[in-house]
CSV table of C-alpha atoms in Angstrom, one decimal:
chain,number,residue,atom,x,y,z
A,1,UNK,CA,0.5,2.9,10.7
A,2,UNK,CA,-1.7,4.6,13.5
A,3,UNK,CA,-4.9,2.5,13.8
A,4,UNK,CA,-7.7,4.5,14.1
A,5,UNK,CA,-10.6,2.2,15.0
A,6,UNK,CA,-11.3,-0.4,17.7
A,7,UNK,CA,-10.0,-3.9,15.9
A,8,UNK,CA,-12.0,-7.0,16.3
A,9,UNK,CA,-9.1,-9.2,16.7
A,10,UNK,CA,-6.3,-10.4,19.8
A,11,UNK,CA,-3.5,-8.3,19.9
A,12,UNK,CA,-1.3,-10.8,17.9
A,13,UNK,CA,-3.3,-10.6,15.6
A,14,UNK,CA,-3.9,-6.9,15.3
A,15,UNK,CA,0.3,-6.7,15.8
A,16,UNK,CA,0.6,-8.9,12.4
A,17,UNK,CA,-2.1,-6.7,10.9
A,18,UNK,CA,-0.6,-3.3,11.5
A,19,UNK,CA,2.9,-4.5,10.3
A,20,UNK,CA,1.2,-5.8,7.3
A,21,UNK,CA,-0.5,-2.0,6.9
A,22,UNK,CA,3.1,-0.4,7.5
A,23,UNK,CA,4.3,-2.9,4.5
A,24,UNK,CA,1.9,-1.6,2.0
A,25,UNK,CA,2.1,1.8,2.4
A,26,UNK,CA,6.6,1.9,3.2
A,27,UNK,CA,7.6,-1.2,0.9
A,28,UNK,CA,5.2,-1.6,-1.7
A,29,UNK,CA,4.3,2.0,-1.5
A,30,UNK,CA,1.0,1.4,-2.7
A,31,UNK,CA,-1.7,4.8,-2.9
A,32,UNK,CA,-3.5,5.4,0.3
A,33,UNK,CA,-6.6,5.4,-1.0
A,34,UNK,CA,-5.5,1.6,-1.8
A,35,UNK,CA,-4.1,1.2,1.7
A,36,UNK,CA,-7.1,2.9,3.3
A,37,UNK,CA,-9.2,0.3,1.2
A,38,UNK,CA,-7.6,-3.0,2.5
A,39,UNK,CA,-7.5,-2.0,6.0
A,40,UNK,CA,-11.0,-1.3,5.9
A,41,UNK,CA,-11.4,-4.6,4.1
A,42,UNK,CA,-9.6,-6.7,6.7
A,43,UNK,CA,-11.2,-4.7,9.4
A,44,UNK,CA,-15.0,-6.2,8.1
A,45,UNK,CA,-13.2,-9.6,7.8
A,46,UNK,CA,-12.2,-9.4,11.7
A,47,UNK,CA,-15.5,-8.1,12.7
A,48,UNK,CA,-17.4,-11.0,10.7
A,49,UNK,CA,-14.6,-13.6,12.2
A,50,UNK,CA,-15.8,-12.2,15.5
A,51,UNK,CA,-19.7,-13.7,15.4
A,52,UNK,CA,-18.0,-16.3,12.7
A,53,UNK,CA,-15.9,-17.9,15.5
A,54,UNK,CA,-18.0,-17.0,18.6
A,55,UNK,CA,-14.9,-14.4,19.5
A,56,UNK,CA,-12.0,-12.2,18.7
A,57,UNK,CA,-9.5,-13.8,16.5
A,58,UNK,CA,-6.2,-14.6,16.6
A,59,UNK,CA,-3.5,-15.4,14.8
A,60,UNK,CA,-4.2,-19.4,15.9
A,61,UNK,CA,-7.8,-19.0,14.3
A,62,UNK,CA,-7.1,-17.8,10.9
A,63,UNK,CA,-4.5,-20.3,10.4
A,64,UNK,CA,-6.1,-22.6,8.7
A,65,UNK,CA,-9.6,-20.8,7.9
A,66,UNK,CA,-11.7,-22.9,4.6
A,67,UNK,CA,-13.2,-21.5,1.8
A,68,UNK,CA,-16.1,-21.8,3.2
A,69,UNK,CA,-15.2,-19.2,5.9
A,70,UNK,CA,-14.5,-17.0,3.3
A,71,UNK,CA,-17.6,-17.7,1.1
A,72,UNK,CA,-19.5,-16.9,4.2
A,73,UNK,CA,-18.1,-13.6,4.9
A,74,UNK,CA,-18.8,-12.8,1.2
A,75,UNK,CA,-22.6,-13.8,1.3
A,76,UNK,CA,-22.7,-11.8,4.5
A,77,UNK,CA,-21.2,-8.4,2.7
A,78,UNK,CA,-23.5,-8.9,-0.5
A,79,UNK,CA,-26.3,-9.1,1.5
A,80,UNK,CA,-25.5,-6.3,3.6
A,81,UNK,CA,-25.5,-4.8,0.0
A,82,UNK,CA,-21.9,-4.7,-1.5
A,83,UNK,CA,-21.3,-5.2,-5.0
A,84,UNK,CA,-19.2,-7.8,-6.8
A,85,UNK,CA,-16.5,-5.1,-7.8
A,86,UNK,CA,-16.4,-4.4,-3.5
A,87,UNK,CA,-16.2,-7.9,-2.7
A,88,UNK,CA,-13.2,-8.7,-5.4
A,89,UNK,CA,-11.7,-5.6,-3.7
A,90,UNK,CA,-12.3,-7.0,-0.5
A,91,UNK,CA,-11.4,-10.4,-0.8
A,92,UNK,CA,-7.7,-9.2,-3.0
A,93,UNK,CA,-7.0,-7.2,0.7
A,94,UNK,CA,-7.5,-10.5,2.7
A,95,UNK,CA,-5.7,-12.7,0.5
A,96,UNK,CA,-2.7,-9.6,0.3
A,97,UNK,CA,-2.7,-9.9,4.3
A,98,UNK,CA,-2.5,-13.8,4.8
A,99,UNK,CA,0.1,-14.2,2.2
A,100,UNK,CA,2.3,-11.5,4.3
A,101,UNK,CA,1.2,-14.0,7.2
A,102,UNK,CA,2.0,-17.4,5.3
A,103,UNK,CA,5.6,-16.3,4.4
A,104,UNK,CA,6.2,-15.8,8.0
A,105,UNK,CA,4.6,-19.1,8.8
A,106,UNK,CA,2.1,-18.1,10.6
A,107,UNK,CA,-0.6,-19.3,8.9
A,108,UNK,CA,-1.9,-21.9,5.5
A,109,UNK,CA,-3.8,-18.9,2.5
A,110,UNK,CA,-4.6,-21.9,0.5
A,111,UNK,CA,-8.3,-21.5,1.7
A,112,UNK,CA,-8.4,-17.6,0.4
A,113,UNK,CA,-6.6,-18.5,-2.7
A,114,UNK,CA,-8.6,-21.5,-3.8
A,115,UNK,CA,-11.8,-19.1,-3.6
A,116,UNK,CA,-12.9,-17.4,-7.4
A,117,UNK,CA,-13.1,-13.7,-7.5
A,118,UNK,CA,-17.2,-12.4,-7.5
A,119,UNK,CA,-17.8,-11.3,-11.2
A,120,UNK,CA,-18.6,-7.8,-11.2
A,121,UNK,CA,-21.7,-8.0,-14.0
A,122,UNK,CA,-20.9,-6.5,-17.5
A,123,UNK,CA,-22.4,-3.0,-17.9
A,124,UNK,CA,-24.0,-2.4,-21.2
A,125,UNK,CA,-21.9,-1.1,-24.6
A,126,UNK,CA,-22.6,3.1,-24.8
A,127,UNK,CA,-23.2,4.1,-28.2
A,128,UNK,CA,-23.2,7.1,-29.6
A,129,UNK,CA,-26.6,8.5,-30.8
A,130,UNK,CA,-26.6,8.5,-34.7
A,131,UNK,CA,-26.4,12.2,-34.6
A,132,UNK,CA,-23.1,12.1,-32.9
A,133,UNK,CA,-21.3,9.4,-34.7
A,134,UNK,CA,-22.0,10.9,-37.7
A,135,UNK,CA,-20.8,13.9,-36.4
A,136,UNK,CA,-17.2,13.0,-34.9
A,137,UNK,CA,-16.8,10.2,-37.7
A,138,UNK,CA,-16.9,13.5,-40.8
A,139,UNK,CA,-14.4,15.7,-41.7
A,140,UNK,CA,-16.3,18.2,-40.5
A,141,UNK,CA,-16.1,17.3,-36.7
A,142,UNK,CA,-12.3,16.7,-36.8
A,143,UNK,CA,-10.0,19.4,-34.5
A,144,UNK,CA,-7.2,18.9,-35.6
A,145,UNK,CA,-5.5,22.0,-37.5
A,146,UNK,CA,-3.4,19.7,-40.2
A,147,UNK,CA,-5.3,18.9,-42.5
A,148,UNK,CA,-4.2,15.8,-43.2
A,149,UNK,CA,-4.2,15.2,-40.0
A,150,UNK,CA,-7.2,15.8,-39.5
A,151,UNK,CA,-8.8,13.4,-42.7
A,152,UNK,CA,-6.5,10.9,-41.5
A,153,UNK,CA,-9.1,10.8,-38.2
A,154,UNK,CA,-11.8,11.2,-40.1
A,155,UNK,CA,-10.9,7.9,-42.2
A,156,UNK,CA,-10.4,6.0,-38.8
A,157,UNK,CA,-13.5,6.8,-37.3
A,158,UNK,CA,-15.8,6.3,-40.3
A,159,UNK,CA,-14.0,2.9,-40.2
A,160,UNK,CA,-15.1,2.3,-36.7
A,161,UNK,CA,-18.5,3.5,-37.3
A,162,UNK,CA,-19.2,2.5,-40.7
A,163,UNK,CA,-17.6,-1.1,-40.9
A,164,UNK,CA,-17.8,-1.8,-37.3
A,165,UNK,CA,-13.5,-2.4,-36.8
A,166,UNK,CA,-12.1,-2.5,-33.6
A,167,UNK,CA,-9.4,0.8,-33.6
A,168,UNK,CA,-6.3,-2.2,-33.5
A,169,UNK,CA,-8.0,-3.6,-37.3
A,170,UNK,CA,-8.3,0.0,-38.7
A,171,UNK,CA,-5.1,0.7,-37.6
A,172,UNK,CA,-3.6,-2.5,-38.7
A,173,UNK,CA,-4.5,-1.6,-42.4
A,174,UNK,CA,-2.0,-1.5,-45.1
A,175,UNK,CA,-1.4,1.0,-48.0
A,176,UNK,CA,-2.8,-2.1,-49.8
A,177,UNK,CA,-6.4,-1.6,-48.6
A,178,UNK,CA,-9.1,1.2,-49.6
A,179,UNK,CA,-7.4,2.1,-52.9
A,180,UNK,CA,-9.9,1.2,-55.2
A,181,UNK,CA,-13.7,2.7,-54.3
A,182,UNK,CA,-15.2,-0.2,-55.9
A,183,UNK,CA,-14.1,-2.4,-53.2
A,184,UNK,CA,-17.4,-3.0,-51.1
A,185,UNK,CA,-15.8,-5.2,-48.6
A,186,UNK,CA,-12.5,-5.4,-46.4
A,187,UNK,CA,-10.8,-9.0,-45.2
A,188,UNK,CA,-9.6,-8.1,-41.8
A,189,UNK,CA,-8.2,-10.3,-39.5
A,190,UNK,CA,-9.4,-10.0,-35.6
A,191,UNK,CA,-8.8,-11.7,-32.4
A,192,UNK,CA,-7.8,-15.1,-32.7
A,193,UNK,CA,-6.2,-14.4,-36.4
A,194,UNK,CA,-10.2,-15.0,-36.8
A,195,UNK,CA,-10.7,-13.3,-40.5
A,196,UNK,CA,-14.0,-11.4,-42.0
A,197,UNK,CA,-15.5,-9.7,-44.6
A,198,UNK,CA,-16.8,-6.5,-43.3
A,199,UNK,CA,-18.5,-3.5,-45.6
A,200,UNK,CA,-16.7,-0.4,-46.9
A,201,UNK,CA,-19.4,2.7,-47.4
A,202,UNK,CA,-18.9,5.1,-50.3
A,203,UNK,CA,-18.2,7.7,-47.3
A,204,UNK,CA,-15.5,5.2,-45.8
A,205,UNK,CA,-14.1,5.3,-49.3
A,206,UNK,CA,-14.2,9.3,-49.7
A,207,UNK,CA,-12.8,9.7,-46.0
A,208,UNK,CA,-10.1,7.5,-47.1
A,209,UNK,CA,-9.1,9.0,-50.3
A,210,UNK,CA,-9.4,12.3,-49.0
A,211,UNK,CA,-6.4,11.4,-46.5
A,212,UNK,CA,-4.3,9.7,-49.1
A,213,UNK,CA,-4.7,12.9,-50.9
A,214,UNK,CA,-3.7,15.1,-48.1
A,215,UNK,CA,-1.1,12.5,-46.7
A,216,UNK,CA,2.9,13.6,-47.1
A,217,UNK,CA,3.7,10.0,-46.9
A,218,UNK,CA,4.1,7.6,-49.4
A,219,UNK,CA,2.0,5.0,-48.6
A,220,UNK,CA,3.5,1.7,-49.6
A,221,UNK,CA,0.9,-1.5,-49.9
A,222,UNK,CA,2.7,-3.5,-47.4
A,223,UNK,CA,3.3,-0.2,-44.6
A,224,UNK,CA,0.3,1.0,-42.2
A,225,UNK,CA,-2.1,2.9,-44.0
A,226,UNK,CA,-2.7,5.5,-41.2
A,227,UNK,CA,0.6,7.3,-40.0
A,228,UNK,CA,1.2,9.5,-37.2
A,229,UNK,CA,2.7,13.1,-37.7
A,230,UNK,CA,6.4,11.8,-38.6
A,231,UNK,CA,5.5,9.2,-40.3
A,232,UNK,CA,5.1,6.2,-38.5
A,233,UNK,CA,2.8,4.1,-37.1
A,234,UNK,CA,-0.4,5.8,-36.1
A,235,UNK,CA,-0.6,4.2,-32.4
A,236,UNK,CA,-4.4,4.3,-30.7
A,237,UNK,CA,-3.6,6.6,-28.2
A,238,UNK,CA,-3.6,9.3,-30.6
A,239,UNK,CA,-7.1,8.8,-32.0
A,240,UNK,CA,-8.4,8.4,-28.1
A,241,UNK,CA,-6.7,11.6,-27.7
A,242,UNK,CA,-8.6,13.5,-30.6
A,243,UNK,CA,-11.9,12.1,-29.5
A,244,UNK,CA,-11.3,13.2,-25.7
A,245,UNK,CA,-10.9,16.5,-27.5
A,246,UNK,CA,-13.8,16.3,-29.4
A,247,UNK,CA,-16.2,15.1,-26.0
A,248,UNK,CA,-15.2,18.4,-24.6
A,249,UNK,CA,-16.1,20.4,-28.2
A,250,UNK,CA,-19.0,18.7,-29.1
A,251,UNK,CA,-20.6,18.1,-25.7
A,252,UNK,CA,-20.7,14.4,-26.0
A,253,UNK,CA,-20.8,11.8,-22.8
A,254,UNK,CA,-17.7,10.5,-21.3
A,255,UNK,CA,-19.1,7.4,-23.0
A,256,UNK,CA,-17.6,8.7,-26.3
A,257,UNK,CA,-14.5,7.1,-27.2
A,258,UNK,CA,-13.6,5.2,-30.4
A,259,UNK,CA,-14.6,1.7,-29.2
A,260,UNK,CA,-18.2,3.4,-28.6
A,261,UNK,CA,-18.2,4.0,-32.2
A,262,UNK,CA,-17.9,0.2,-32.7
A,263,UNK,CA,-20.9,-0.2,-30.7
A,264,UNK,CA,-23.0,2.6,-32.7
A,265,UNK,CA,-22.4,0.8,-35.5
A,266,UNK,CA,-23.9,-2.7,-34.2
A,267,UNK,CA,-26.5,-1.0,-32.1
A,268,UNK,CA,-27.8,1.0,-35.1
A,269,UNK,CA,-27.9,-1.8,-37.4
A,270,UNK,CA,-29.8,-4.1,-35.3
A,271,UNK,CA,-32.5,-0.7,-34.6
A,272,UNK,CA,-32.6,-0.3,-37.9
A,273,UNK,CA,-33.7,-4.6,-38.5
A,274,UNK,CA,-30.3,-5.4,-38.8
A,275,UNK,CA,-29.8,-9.5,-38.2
A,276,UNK,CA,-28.1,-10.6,-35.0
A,277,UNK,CA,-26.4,-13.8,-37.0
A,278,UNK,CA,-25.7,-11.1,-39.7
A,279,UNK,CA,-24.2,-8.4,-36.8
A,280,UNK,CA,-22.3,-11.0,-35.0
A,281,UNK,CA,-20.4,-12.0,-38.5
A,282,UNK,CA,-19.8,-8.0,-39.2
A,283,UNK,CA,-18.1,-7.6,-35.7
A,284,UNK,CA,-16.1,-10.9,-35.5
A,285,UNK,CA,-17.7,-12.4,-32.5
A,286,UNK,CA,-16.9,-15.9,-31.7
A,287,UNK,CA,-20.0,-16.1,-29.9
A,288,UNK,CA,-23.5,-14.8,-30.5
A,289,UNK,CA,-23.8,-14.6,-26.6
A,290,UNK,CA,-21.8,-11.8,-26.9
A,291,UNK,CA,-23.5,-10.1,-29.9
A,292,UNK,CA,-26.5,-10.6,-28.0
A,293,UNK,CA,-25.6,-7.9,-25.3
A,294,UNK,CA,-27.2,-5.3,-28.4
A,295,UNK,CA,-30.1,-6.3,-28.1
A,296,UNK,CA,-30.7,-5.1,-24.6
A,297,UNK,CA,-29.0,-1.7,-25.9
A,298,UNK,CA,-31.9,-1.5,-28.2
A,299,UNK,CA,-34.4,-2.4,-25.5
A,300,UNK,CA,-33.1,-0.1,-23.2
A,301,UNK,CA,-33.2,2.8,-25.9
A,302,UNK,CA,-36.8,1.8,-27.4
A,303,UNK,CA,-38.1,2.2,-23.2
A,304,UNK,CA,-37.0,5.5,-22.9
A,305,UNK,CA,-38.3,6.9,-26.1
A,306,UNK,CA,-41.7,4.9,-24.6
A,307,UNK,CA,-41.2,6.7,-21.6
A,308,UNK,CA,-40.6,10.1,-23.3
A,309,UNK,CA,-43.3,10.0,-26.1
A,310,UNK,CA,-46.0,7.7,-24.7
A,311,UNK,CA,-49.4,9.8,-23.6
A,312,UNK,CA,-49.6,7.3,-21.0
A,313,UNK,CA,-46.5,6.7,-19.7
């Protein structure tokens, strides 16, 4: 691979780097926007090892670096502004190259290896605005031209909006469940084999009979409820399919996708007084830590209507 910037490093060293380079891109035929990545990764790493070690490095002064080198080359990228997502890029390219060194016995990656990734900081659930969820959880938002197919999606997304399931627990129903519409509540079983009551809506319960109706299957209590065109299984990549369509029809964020329907459902709850104890139950989170992450949904959302409405803002 042509090098086409000045290395900070001896020439065994840059030698052992641009063989390394030539491995990714021929052997491992990784993308080049990967390889172009890593060997600007290693490139700041030989730069840093340059005022680290008080000169260019060789093959001789990476041989047994700590991780304490390494944490030092990270504190020195975050503050020069990278991002934890950057720096687990980075530090993945470093480790890749002194592995390829180590098997050649050149030098000891225990020091990289031993190091923990940076966490890259969880972004905030995107829910749907109560407008829109209604919308592409109805009958009347569906695309699809069958219309059994299309009340079949309708019956999954009102699920994910109006009981809060993950797409895997609506799909994992059985011709067993949602028969009778005086059912108010539905024992699913999560992660963990961790089981809960959640709510059924009348609307769940017309959206469901209305595909049971429509269906051309026989739906036995102990098959899957929801079945795709010939009769099978109803996988999830065909509802995230139909609500990609429905994004581009409706004009809704790239945010849109089923599991953003989940988060509708616990975001507008808690806006509307909903408990977090109560919320936490509904969703089947072993934690509340993790319910809590709503709560700075509905923060975020009551600033900007402040921002928007307020005469003073």
């Amino acid at each position: 691979m042509t090098q086409e910037f000045l290395i900070a490093a001896r020439p065994d060293l840059q030698a052992a780097r641009g063989e390394w380079l030539q491995t990714l891109a021929g052997e491992r035929r990784l993308a080049k926007l990967t390889v172009e990545a890593y060997e600007r990764d290693t490139r700041q790493f030989l730069q840093f090892l340059t005022g680290h070690c008080g000169g260019a490095p060789g093959i001789a002064d990476i041989a047994d670096l700590r991780p304490a080198d390494f944490r030092a080359f990270l504190a020195a990228r975050r503050n020069g502004g990278a991002g934890a997502r950057t720096l687990g890029r980075g530090l993945a390219g470093i480790r890749s190259f002194l592995r390829f060194l180590e098997k050649r016995g050149l030098v000891n990656a225990a020091g990289a290896s031993a190091l923990h990734s940076p966490r890259a900081p969880k972004g905030l659930p995107k829910p749907l605005t109560a407008a829109d969820a209604r919308r592409v959880s109805s009958g009347d938002g569906q695309l699809a031209e069958e219309p059994w197919i299309a009340a079949r999606n309708a019956a999954v997304l009102a699920l994910l909006y109006g009981s809060g399931l993950r797409i895997s627990e609506a799909l994992g129903l059985t011709g067993g469940d949602l028969v009778s519409p005086r059912e108010e509540t539905l024992r699913i079983t999560g992660k963990g084999g961790k089981t809960r009551l959640v709510p059924v809506l009348p609307v769940v319960h017309r959206a469901a009979a209305e595909y049971r109706r429509l269906c051309p299957y026989h739906l036995s209590p102990n098959q899957p409820l929801f079945r795709g065109a010939r009769g099978g299984a109803l996988r999830p990549a065909i509802i995230q399919r139909e609500m990609q369509k429905m994004r581009s029809a409706l004009n809704l964020p790239d945010t849109a996708t089923p599991h953003a329907l989940r988060h509708s459902f616990a975001t507008h709850l808690l806006a509307r007084g909903g408990d977090l104890r109560a919320i936490q139950e509904l969703l089947g989170h072993a934690s509340l830590s993790t319910t809590q992450v709503y709560t700075a949904v509905d923060t975020s959302r009551l600033l900007e209507i402040y921002d928007a409405a307020h005469p003073r803002a």
